[in-house]
Amino acid sequence: MTIKIDKNKCYGFMAGCSLPSYSPYGVIKTIEYLNSIFPNFAVIQKCCGKPTKAIGQYELFKERFQSLQKDIDDLKIDEMIVACQSCKVTFDEASPTPTHSLWEIFPIIGLPQEVRGKAKNSDVVFTIHDSCSTRYMKELQDGIRWILEELGYKYIESKYSREKTRCCGFGGMVVPANPEVAKKVMKRRVETLDSEYVVTYCAACRSSILQGGAKAWHILDLIWGPVVYSNNLPPSDVLASPIKAWINRYKAKMGIKNALK
Amino acid sequence: MGLNRVIFSDSVLNDAKKIVSECMGLEDAYCKSRCPMGTDVKKYINLIAQKRYDEAIKVIREKLFLPQTLGRICAHPCEKECRRGKEFNQPLAIAALKRFVAEKADKEEFWDLKVDSDTGKKVAIIGAGPAGAQAAIDLRKRGHSVTIFDKLNVVGGMMRVGIPEYRLPRHIIDYEYSYLYKLGIEFKLGVEIGKDIKFKDLLENYDAVLIAHGAHKGNIIPIPGNTAEGVYTAVDYLKEISLTRKISKPVKKVMVIGGGDVAMDCARSSWRIGAEEVYQCSLEGFDSLPASKEEVKEAIEEGVIFNAGWGPVEILEENGKVVGIKIKKVKSIFDEKGQFNPQYEEETKVIQVDTIVMATGQLVEDITDGLIPQTSGGRYVVDKNTLATNIDKVFVAGDAAGSRIVVEAMALGRKAAISIDRFLNNKSLTEDRDFEKEWFHETKLDIPLPEDVEDIPRLSPNMRPAEERKRDFNEVDLGFTEEQAVKEASRCLKCECKLCMKECIMMNEFGSCPKEILEPLAKHGTMEPIIAYSCNGCDNCTIVCPKQLPMKNVFISSRKDFVKANNGESPIKGHAAIKMHQLLGFSKLFTIKVRGGKKNDYKDR
Ligand SMILES: Cc1cc2nc3c(=O)[nH]c(=O)nc-3n(C[C@H](O)[C@H](O)[C@H](O)COP(=O)(O)OP(=O)(O)OC[C@H]3O[C@@H](n4cnc5c(N)ncnc54)[C@H](O)[C@@H]3O)c2cc1C
């Protein structure tokens, strides 16, 4: 289904939870850009409740998602844009509001002039780690490839990509339940990627890939951050430190507030 | 508060049951499923590939007491099921590999000589062929005293007097049968039941009797001249050659009638007793000969002249002696109703021969004076599951009960031994008995061929040149060298499903396949929480599963049931962190909702 943008509608952006915990900068730059595009625009930073559901607390999840849906309704949002694949799946299941992935939206609205082709001279050849929760969402995956090409980055497809992608190890709340298994899954995921330079489009995936021993960037790092060359190190694993992550989340909240003042 | 008993919801239980019933993780490989003795072919082949010969021979010996024999003459139904055969027409040379490892590694010290303490029961077995021998072994090991009667002075049955020496050297049979002597089985050779001892008398003197005297009566086809001197049945012909390495009458030009393996044995044996011309004829055309491809090929190499698709119509005789045979071109063998009703063209030929061998089937004789009823081909009427007869203490095994090849005869011997042991212990013959395991069966294994599989051709063992081998009784097949054997064994595709286990890391921590992991849940409604909570929910298992079984559903959906039994919380300690994370993730401190764009009439909160 192709998405039709209707500028009379109000579009809401879901900043989510792990993304602002990882990169307040990426979140803020994104909403600034979206805000310049959509005449009617709103932002929510909150968790979608996926972790609650994943551990089996279905009743509690319903309650929590309702509070989020109330925010959406309060803001009179007609359609949602999410940057997290768990959010995408959760919204599709639980929300009456039509929800799109940011990665499907970018190819429609385009990237800002100043970032297009910026990485033409980069010597890095990335590979893409697709999120397993959206393994069948081809347009969303195409969007990531489109973005890389627009930026000017080179990439190769790994054998285990798209619908064949493998879990990064983070899914299902396994890390706190069975850390040894999660660690093994992370290592194995990295072994099945065909480059040590990895692009993810999920902050939790990025953290897992780093822990698995490869170099990983979030696609928003590539859009808004400096051009990556092969001698660059990826941003550090912020999510591994709860304190830093919560500080970031708070920073993101304040940044959002400022940006949309 | 601890975890209460978890009541799993129906959807979870139903998914678990579906998985347990359909998962192919524990299904036998094709080769093993097709072996009536259930030999773990895949396992020993792969041990050979790894040069772990001692372990390989032990795997074989778990099921087979005559690996060197079977390595040479087993009709190897396993090879017909081999995936490499089905895909590329290049099945593994399983029998030849068995021979290789048996010659290389079999040692008497590996022979299992444990015998249960004496039960005081006596069993008589008629026939020292593979069926009788296998039953004797199994019954002796259960502590019964066992006596084998055979009318011949040698052991081995048809392996000894049917299968030619050039395919199976006799010292190998004697060596492998020495196991029976070591176990304390008594042999009464040169004693014919029905003649030297009446069947009835055996019944009186033994607690149980096993009939395993094979099918030793040759079939004479009804055509003119069939009583002339120089006409033989295959069984008589091969028996005389086996026991004396000759035929008492001169044999110069031979016609063998028949298109099966027995016919090939007769034709090829004829060279070895000095024949100058050897012919074959059969109703079946060349492409539909029932004989194995190898046997036909070797017969052709040795110069046998084939008249496949030509049926015998008359034996020509002079002074009561065979002088030739008239054969006619076959038009069709079966009529429209599928009945055997050969039709001929006009074309005939006459071939001058002095000897005619009819390799057209073997029948079972009655040695019981009619006490046990017989059916088609003389086979005794038995319960096919237990091999019991109309007389309580009498059972039948081997070709006398319908097997056609050695390994099947052994499986029936084993089956009869199970029944006899139950009978002697006053146990039901059928209760709690898995009959499927006592014979070959359909495996449910149905898996895609792995992507990277290449067609690597089958290696043939080393054969002596035809012109040299056809003039003596020495073995024609020299077997594999070690290098060849390892190479051949390495072609094994190790057929198994477990595709999900190659994808999923976590399931490997809890079992060998979903069926095994979820059996407690499907059968008893129990599952350890850590299993459910170790699933990433990525679905890779289901994606590769040929049956698309819903493993994730069970692991992820059951968490709801765990939470219910645990006062609304996850039973996993580490998940306390998630609880906190979620509280904060929804708290005011870290959340915001704000309207941007043109702002219109909307106010920030
Ligand atoms: C020519 C030929 C070639 C064959 N080639 C192969 C092959 O390559 N591979 C394969 O797997 N199978 C082969 N077979 C089939 C195989 O030999 C038989 O299926 C198998 O031997 C049957 O075993 P059994 O124990 O039932 O009977 P048998 O092996 O026939 O043994 C029966 C025994 O009972 C004895 N006996 C008979 N009557 C009496 C009596 N009244 N009193 C006492 N003893 C008696 C016989 O002397 C014999 O020793 C071949 C058969 C023939 C005829």
XYZ file of C-alpha atoms and ligand atoms in Angstrom, chain B residues 70 72-76 126-133 149-152 154-159 161-164 167 191-194 212-216 234-235 238-239 261-262 265-266 362 365 367 397-400 403-407 409, ligand 1:
112
model
C 25.684 -57.965 4.826
C 28.731 -57.885 0.661
C 25.301 -59.232 -0.116
C 22.661 -57.116 1.561
C 20.101 -56.124 -1.047
C 20.420 -52.725 0.658
C 14.340 -75.113 12.250
C 16.800 -73.569 9.827
C 20.257 -72.044 10.253
C 19.653 -69.230 7.772
C 19.638 -65.582 8.798
C 16.108 -65.718 10.247
C 16.808 -68.711 12.465
C 20.205 -67.358 13.489
C 18.294 -77.847 13.412
C 19.383 -77.751 9.800
C 19.251 -80.433 7.179
C 22.520 -79.211 5.708
C 26.764 -76.169 7.013
C 25.298 -72.994 8.469
C 24.020 -69.909 6.676
C 20.991 -71.153 4.736
C 20.548 -69.539 1.350
C 23.500 -67.301 2.068
C 23.811 -72.505 -0.783
C 22.055 -69.838 -2.816
C 24.214 -66.738 -2.866
C 27.333 -67.716 -4.839
C 29.948 -62.826 -3.900
C 19.087 -83.220 10.696
C 16.043 -82.762 8.479
C 12.805 -81.985 10.262
C 9.909 -83.914 8.783
C 12.635 -70.763 9.644
C 13.465 -73.205 6.918
C 13.262 -70.753 4.065
C 12.002 -71.288 0.543
C 14.051 -74.052 -0.986
C 17.947 -72.403 -9.642
C 17.988 -73.589 -6.029
C 23.202 -73.183 -7.037
C 23.148 -75.526 -4.064
C 19.124 -61.563 -9.149
C 18.845 -65.325 -8.741
C 23.685 -65.773 -9.894
C 22.930 -68.873 -11.969
C 11.278 -70.350 -4.890
C 7.875 -76.608 1.472
C 7.650 -79.654 6.902
C 10.177 -66.368 10.487
C 12.212 -65.609 7.401
C 11.294 -66.532 3.851
C 8.917 -69.170 5.228
C 10.626 -62.195 3.598
C 12.596 -61.999 0.364
C 16.040 -60.804 1.350
C 18.478 -61.527 4.147
C 17.970 -58.396 6.210
C 14.598 -62.487 7.136
C 20.170 -67.535 -5.312
C 19.750 -66.572 -4.267
C 20.453 -65.404 -4.135
C 20.072 -64.501 -3.170
N 20.791 -63.338 -3.068
C 20.471 -62.479 -2.094
C 21.244 -61.326 -1.899
O 22.192 -61.055 -2.615
N 20.898 -60.488 -0.898
C 19.858 -60.741 -0.069
O 19.625 -59.967 0.853
N 19.095 -61.836 -0.219
C 19.384 -62.717 -1.215
N 18.629 -63.837 -1.376
C 17.496 -64.089 -0.458
C 17.996 -64.621 0.882
O 18.983 -65.571 0.677
C 16.858 -65.141 1.699
O 15.859 -64.167 1.804
C 17.306 -65.529 3.097
O 18.410 -66.374 3.084
C 16.144 -66.201 3.839
O 16.560 -66.551 5.107
P 15.811 -67.671 5.947
O 16.532 -67.780 7.231
O 14.388 -67.398 5.985
O 15.969 -68.979 5.104
P 17.223 -69.669 4.444
O 18.359 -68.769 4.354
O 16.708 -70.244 3.212
O 17.608 -70.777 5.475
C 16.761 -71.856 5.713
C 17.562 -73.022 6.266
O 16.657 -74.048 6.634
C 17.186 -75.284 6.253
N 16.087 -76.227 6.070
C 15.169 -76.280 5.082
N 14.314 -77.272 5.287
C 14.674 -77.861 6.437
C 14.163 -78.962 7.175
N 13.090 -79.603 6.773
N 14.791 -79.314 8.304
C 15.908 -78.637 8.724
N 16.424 -77.614 8.053
C 15.804 -77.237 6.931
C 17.904 -74.968 4.974
O 18.910 -75.939 4.742
C 18.499 -73.616 5.259
O 19.778 -73.732 5.821
C 18.969 -64.755 -2.332
C 18.262 -65.943 -2.483
C 18.649 -66.845 -3.443
C 17.870 -68.100 -3.602
